[in-house]
Amino acid sequence: MSILAVIAAAAALHGLPQDGPIMTAPAAEAADAVRYREAVAYANPMPRGAPTADYPLVAWCDALVSGHVAIGESLTNGDPLDLDIIRLGRLEAADFRAALRTAEPRQTAATRAAAREAAAEATARWAPLMAQDEAVRSQAFGLFFGLPGRCEHAARRIRENVTTAPATPEDVGLEDPAA
């Protein structure tokens, strides 16, 4: 059954009209929902060595996901799930790089240097793996669990020039996670 048939069947089941536009992209996320997710992301601990400032963090996140993509691209198995992960990783890296380019003119020389250092450190984590045989690279590709949630929020914040402090769990009505 095609996706359109499923949509039509669901519409008929729920008494919805079957003609007219079908929404294919999600609606923009409500500001309160973004603020809530941001509070949770910034409250969670970061991996050892991750930068705490947003601009260097986004450079670090970009380098980590780009290294993961490079490892995946070096594999020859062509597994459909791996290929989809690579595709999504490329999109995520492109988003990080776009945020960095947008925010770069607003950064100090020290912040730009910190971002370059963070990216170099993250890139260096992948370098020893690229020299390994395909079985080891495949295992490393499969073990990468993704990026901290703070990466996407830091990218949004630098892209949109958000200069206020991130929301805290208390700001959004959550209890203190440290308590």
XYZ file of C-alpha atoms in Angstrom:
179
model
C 0.000 0.000 0.000
C 1.448 3.369 -0.978
C 1.866 6.206 1.495
C -0.852 8.161 -0.314
C -3.248 5.244 0.102
C -2.444 5.105 3.807
C -3.060 8.853 4.157
C -6.348 8.603 2.246
C -7.483 5.656 4.369
C -6.617 7.511 7.578
C -8.427 10.612 6.354
C -11.535 8.605 5.493
C -11.422 6.799 8.842
C -11.318 10.105 10.715
C -13.871 11.835 8.508
C -11.348 14.280 7.060
C -11.785 15.716 3.589
C -9.718 13.860 0.985
C -9.203 16.712 -1.417
C -7.064 19.765 -0.855
C -3.464 20.196 0.195
C -1.669 17.536 2.171
C 0.879 18.806 4.653
C 4.245 17.255 3.813
C 6.521 19.249 6.133
C 6.125 19.580 9.874
C 4.844 22.865 11.218
C 7.385 25.097 12.931
C 8.058 24.054 16.478
C 6.472 26.281 19.113
C 8.885 28.624 20.909
C 7.970 27.081 24.272
C 8.853 23.610 22.984
C 12.231 24.827 21.689
C 12.905 26.553 25.010
C 11.995 23.372 26.916
C 14.253 21.180 24.761
C 17.040 23.745 25.043
C 16.780 23.751 28.840
C 17.060 19.976 28.932
C 19.951 19.941 26.452
C 21.960 22.556 28.350
C 21.272 20.848 31.693
C 22.757 17.536 30.554
C 26.464 16.962 31.127
C 28.750 17.208 28.109
C 31.403 14.690 27.074
C 34.881 15.277 28.446
C 36.734 17.836 26.367
C 33.658 19.335 24.734
C 33.745 23.134 24.570
C 31.239 24.960 26.728
C 30.869 28.109 24.595
C 28.373 27.778 21.750
C 30.529 28.778 18.750
C 33.452 26.427 19.523
C 30.937 23.727 20.471
C 29.296 23.895 17.054
C 32.724 23.596 15.379
C 33.458 20.579 17.601
C 30.076 19.004 16.771
C 30.641 19.599 13.052
C 34.046 17.910 13.196
C 32.676 14.920 15.102
C 29.787 14.310 12.738
C 31.971 14.991 9.681
C 34.502 12.423 10.928
C 31.714 9.908 11.421
C 30.514 10.544 7.874
C 34.059 10.122 6.524
C 34.383 6.773 8.304
C 31.042 5.689 6.830
C 32.018 6.840 3.343
C 35.178 4.725 3.587
C 33.115 1.537 3.970
C 32.278 -0.584 0.948
C 29.294 -2.573 2.246
C 26.612 -0.147 1.039
C 24.215 -1.117 3.842
C 21.012 0.930 3.347
C 20.863 1.943 7.027
C 24.511 3.048 6.975
C 23.889 5.031 3.802
C 20.933 6.778 5.426
C 23.004 7.576 8.517
C 25.688 9.040 6.246
C 23.090 11.108 4.381
C 21.667 12.455 7.637
C 25.162 13.135 8.970
C 25.998 15.184 5.872
C 22.848 17.244 6.386
C 23.662 17.793 10.048
C 27.252 18.806 9.249
C 26.023 21.204 6.551
C 23.682 22.797 9.089
C 26.526 23.227 11.581
C 28.805 24.767 8.932
C 26.049 27.145 7.819
C 25.520 28.262 11.427
C 29.274 28.780 11.856
C 29.496 30.850 8.648
C 26.503 32.960 9.647
C 27.881 33.640 13.126
C 31.567 34.014 12.228
C 31.539 37.810 11.679
C 30.149 38.286 15.205
C 32.888 36.208 16.869
C 36.064 37.500 18.424
C 39.442 36.316 17.193
C 39.808 34.307 20.406
C 36.454 32.590 19.903
C 37.294 31.734 16.288
C 40.643 30.319 17.448
C 38.884 28.270 20.141
C 36.527 26.920 17.470
C 39.453 25.916 15.233
C 41.146 24.183 18.177
C 37.934 22.370 19.153
C 37.400 21.202 15.568
C 41.002 20.006 15.293
C 40.679 18.061 18.548
C 37.457 16.400 17.414
C 38.867 15.619 13.964
C 41.931 14.055 15.583
C 39.681 11.549 17.349
C 38.756 10.017 13.992
C 42.243 10.049 12.399
C 43.564 6.825 14.009
C 40.433 4.978 12.925
C 40.774 6.012 9.286
C 44.137 4.194 9.202
C 42.550 0.912 10.343
C 41.187 -1.883 8.178
C 37.566 -1.802 7.047
C 36.335 -4.141 9.789
C 37.611 -1.783 12.494
C 36.243 1.285 10.668
C 32.877 -0.436 10.310
C 32.820 -1.227 14.014
C 33.751 2.374 14.872
C 31.047 3.672 12.533
C 28.469 1.488 14.276
C 29.551 2.544 17.751
C 29.168 6.304 17.274
C 26.099 7.183 19.318
C 25.617 10.668 17.984
C 26.069 14.134 19.333
C 24.890 15.796 22.517
C 21.532 17.537 22.115
C 23.224 20.804 22.959
C 24.853 20.812 19.493
C 21.625 21.578 17.633
C 20.646 24.271 20.125
C 24.076 25.885 20.045
C 23.874 25.964 16.230
C 20.450 27.609 16.362
C 21.611 30.108 18.975
C 24.685 31.230 17.018
C 22.775 31.301 13.717
C 20.038 33.481 15.216
C 22.475 35.585 17.284
C 20.796 34.609 20.550
C 22.842 36.276 23.278
C 20.683 35.566 26.311
C 21.546 32.651 28.558
C 19.901 29.343 27.654
C 16.750 28.466 29.554
C 17.316 26.396 32.660
C 15.158 23.473 33.775
C 13.724 25.712 36.485
C 12.846 28.368 33.860
C 10.651 25.860 32.015
C 9.039 24.358 35.100
C 11.248 21.328 35.617
C 12.754 20.425 38.946
C 16.454 20.958 39.482
C 18.082 17.887 37.863
C 20.926 18.036 40.420
C 18.517 17.737 43.362
